Coordinates of C-alpha atoms in Angstrom, one line a residue:
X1 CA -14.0 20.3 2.9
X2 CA -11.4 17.3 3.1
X3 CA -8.0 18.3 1.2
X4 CA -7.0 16.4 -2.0
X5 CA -4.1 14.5 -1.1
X6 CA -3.3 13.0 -4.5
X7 CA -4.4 13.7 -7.9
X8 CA -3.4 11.8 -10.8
X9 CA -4.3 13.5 -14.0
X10 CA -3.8 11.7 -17.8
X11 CA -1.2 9.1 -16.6
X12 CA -0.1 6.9 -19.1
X13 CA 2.5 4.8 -19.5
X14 CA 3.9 2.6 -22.8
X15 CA 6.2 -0.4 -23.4
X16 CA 7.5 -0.5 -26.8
X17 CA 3.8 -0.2 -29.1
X18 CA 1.8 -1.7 -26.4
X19 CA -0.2 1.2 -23.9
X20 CA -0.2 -0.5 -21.0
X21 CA -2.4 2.2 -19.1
X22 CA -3.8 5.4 -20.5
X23 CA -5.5 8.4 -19.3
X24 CA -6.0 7.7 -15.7
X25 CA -7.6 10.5 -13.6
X26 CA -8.0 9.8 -10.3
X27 CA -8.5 12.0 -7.2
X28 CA -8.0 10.7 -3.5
X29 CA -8.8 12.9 -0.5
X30 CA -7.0 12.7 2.9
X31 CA -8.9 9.9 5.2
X32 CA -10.7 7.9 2.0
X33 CA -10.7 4.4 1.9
X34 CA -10.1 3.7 -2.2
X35 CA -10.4 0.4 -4.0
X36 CA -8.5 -0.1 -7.6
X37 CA -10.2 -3.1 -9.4
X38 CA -9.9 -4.7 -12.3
X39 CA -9.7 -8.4 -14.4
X40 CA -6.5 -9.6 -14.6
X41 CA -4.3 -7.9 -17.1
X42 CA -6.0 -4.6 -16.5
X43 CA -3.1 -2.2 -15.6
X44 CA -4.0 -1.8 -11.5
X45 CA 0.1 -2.8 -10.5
X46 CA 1.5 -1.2 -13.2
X47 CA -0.8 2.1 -11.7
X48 CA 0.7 1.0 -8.6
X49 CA 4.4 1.0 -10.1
X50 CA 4.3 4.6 -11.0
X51 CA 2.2 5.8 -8.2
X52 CA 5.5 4.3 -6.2
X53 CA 8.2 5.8 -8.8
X54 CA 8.9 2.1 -10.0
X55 CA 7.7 3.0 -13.1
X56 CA 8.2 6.5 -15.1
X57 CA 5.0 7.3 -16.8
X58 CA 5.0 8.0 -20.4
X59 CA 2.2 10.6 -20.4
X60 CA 0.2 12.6 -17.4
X61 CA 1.1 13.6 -14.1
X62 CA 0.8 12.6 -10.6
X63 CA 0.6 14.9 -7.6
X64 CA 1.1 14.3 -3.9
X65 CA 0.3 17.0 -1.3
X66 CA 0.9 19.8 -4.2
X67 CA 3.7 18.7 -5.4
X68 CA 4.4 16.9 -8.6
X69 CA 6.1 13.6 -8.0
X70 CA 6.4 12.0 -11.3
X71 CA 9.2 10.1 -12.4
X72 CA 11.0 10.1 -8.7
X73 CA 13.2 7.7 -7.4
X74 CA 10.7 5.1 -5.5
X75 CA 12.8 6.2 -2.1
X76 CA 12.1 9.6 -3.0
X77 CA 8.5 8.6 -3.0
X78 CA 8.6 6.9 0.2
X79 CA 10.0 10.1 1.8
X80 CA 7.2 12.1 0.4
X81 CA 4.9 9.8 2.2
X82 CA 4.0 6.9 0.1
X83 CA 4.3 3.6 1.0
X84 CA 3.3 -0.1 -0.2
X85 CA 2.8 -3.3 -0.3
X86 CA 3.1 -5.1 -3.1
X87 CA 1.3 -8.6 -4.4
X88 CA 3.8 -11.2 -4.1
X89 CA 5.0 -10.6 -1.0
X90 CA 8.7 -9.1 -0.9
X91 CA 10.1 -9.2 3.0
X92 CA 13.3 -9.7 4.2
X93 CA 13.1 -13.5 4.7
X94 CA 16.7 -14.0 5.8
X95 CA 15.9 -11.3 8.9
X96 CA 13.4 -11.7 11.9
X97 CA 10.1 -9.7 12.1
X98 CA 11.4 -7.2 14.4
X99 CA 14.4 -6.7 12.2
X100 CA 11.9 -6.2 9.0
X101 CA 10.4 -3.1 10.5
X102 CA 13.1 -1.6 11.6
X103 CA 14.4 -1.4 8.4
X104 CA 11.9 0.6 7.2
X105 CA 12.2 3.1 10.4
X106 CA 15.9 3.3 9.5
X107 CA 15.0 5.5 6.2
X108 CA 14.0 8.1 8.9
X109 CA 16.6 7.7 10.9
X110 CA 17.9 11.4 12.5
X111 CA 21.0 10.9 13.5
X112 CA 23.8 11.1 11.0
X113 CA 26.2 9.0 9.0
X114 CA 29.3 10.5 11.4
X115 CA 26.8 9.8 14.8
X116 CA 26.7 6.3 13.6
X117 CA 30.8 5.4 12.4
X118 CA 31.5 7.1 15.7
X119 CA 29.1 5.6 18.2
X120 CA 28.0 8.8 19.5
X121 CA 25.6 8.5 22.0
X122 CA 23.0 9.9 19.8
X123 CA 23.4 7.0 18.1
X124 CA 22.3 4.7 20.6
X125 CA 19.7 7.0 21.5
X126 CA 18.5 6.6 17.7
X127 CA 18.8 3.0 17.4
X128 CA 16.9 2.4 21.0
X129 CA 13.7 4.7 19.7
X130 CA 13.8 3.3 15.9
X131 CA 13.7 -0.6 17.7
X132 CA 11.0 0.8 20.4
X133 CA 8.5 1.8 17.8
X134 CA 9.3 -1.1 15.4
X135 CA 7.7 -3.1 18.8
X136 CA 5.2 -1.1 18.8
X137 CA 4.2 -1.1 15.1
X138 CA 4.3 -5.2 15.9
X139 CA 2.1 -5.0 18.9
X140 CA -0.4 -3.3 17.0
X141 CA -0.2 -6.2 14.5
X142 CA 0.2 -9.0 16.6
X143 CA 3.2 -10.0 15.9
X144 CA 5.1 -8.7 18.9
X145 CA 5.4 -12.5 20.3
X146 CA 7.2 -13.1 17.0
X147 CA 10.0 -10.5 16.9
X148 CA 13.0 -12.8 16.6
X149 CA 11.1 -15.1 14.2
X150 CA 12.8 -15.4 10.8
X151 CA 10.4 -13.8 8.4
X152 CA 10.4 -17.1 6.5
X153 CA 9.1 -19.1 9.3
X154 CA 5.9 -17.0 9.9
X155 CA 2.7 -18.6 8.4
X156 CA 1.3 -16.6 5.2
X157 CA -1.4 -14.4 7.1
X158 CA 1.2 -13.0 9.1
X159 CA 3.7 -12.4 6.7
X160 CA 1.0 -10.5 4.9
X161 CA 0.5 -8.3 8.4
X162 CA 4.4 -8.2 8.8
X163 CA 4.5 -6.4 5.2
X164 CA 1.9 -3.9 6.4
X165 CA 3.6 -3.1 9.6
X166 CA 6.7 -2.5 7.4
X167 CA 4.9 -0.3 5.3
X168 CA 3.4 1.9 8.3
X169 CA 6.6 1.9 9.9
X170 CA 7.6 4.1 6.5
X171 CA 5.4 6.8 8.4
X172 CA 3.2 7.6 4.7
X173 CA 0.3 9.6 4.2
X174 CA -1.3 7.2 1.6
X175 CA -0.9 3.6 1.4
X176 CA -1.0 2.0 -1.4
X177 CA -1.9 -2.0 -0.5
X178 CA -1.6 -4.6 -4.0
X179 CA -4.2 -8.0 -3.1
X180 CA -3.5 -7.6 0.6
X181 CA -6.0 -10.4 0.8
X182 CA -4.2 -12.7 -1.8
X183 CA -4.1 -16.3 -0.9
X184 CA -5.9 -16.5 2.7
X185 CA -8.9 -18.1 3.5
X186 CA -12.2 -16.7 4.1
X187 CA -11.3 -16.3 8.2
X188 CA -8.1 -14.4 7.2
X189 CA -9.9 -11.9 5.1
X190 CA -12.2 -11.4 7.6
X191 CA -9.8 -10.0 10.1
X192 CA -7.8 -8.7 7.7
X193 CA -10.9 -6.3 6.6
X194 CA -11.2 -5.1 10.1
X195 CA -7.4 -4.5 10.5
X196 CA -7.4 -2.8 7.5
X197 CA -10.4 0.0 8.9
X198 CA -8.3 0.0 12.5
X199 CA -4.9 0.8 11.2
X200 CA -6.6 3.8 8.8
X201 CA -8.8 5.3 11.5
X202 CA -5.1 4.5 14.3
X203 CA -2.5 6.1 11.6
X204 CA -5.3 8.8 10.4
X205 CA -4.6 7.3 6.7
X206 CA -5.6 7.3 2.7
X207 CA -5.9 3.7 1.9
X208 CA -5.6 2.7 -1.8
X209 CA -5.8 -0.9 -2.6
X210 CA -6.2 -3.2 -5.4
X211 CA -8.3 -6.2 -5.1
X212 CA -10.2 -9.5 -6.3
X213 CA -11.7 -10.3 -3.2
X214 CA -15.1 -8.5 -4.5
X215 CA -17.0 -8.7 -0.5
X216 CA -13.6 -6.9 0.5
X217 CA -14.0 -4.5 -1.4
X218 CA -17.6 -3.8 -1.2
X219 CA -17.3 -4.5 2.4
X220 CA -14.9 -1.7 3.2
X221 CA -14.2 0.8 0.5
X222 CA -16.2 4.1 0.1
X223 CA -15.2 4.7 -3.6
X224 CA -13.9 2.4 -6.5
X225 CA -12.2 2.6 -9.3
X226 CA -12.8 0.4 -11.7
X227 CA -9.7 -0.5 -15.0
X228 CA -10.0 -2.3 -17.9
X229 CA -7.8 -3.0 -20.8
X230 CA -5.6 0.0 -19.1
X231 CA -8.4 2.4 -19.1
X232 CA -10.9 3.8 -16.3
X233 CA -14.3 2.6 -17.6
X234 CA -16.1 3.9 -14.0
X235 CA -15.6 5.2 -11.1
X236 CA -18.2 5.7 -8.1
X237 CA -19.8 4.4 -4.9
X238 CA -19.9 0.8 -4.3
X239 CA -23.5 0.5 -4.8
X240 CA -23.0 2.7 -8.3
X241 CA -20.3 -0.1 -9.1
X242 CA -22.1 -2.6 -8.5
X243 CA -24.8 -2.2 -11.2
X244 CA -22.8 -0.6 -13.2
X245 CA -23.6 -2.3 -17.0
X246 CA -19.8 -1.6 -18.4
X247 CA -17.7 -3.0 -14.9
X248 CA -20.4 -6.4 -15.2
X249 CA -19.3 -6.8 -19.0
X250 CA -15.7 -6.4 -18.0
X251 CA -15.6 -9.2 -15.8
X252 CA -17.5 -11.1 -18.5
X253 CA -20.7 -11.9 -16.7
X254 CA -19.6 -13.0 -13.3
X255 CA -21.4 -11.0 -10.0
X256 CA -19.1 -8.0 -8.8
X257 CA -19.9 -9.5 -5.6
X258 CA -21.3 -12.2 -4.0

């Protein structure tokens, strides 16, 4: 039987008298494909935000790998072997692409604080593996041809890939995409779908995402959960989601998918 790799049990969070989310179970096992979706208002990023340690939660618990990681620092969650992206997209726009990644590979970094003032040779040693898979993260991404770019000078589909690669470059376990398909066009999607199922099969990962781009989701996600008003209201296949009577009221009428 696959292992659970993260179980979320009662979570809840409030800001001043307002519940933003309460009572979220979830359950995600090592190698699904998971889709968070929701209207707008519905409490899927703020999930996101204490999944990640952004947020505190005010009630429940959240546990990664066996081991309760509520409340941590979000770099403490990253070391456990959570990483994101997030829905406005948040790169280093000042550094090139290669630059990006390797920021990322730096939080694993093995040789030490003294190796580095120093200049030891395991420094170098460090730096020339950290930049040789930050390459390689690009290659896989396309974006290999673009390493001394300037993040702000890539078009938007590729800063979306760029933020992924960062992500992956984190080495997780489960990662956590927010509307990776957010302002691209139909053709973008498209190969964004099928890099999506490549880099999950390549990295051997959990995928959670939220998104509005219904065919997506159907398209590509084995199970779904489905919030509303801060609350699960179903969870389930996405044929079970798709006629479900309570996620077809929630979006007020319109087709779960095209």
């Amino acid at each position: 039987m696959t292992n659970l790799l993260l179980n979320v049990e009662q979570l809840g969070i409030q800001f001043g008298g307002l519940k933003a989310v309460q009572n979220v179970d979830m359950q995600l096992f090592e190698g699904e494909l998971i889709g968070l979706i929701g209207p707008n208002g519905a409490g899927k990023t703020t999930t996101f935000n204490m999944l990640t340690g952004v947020y505190a939660p005010t009630t429940g618990s959240i546990t990664f790998q066996n081991e309760k990681i509520s409340g941590l620092d979000p770099y403490k969650v990253t070391q456990k072997g959570i990483s994101r992206t997030f829905q406005n997209i948040r790169l280093f726009k000042e550094l090139t692409v290669l630059e990006n990644v390797e920021v990322a590979n730096h939080s694993l970094a093995t040789h030490g604080i003294i190796a580095s003032i120093l200049r030891l040779p395991s420094f170098f040693k460090g730096e020339q593996k950290m930049e040789d898979e930050s390459l390689a993260f690009l290659k896989i991404f396309g974006l290999d041809t673009y390493k001394d770019e300037f993040a702000k000078n890539l078009p938007y589909g590729m800063q979306r890939r760029l933020e992924i690669a960062r992500a992956l470059a984190a080495n997780p376990r489960l990662l956590l995409l927010d509307e990776p398909a957010a302002g691209m066009n139909p053709q973008e999607t498209h190969e964004l779908m099928e890099l999506i199922a490549f880099i999950r099969k390549e990295f051997n990962l959990t995928i959670l995402l939220i998104e509005h781009d219904m065919n997506l989701v159907m398209g590509i996600c084995e199970r779904i959960y489905v919030l509303d008003h801060g609350q699960l209201i179903a969870d389930g296949t996405p044929e079970e989601i798709r006629s479900n009577p309570k996620v077809i009221e929630a979006y007020l009428g319109e087709e779960v998918v095209e």
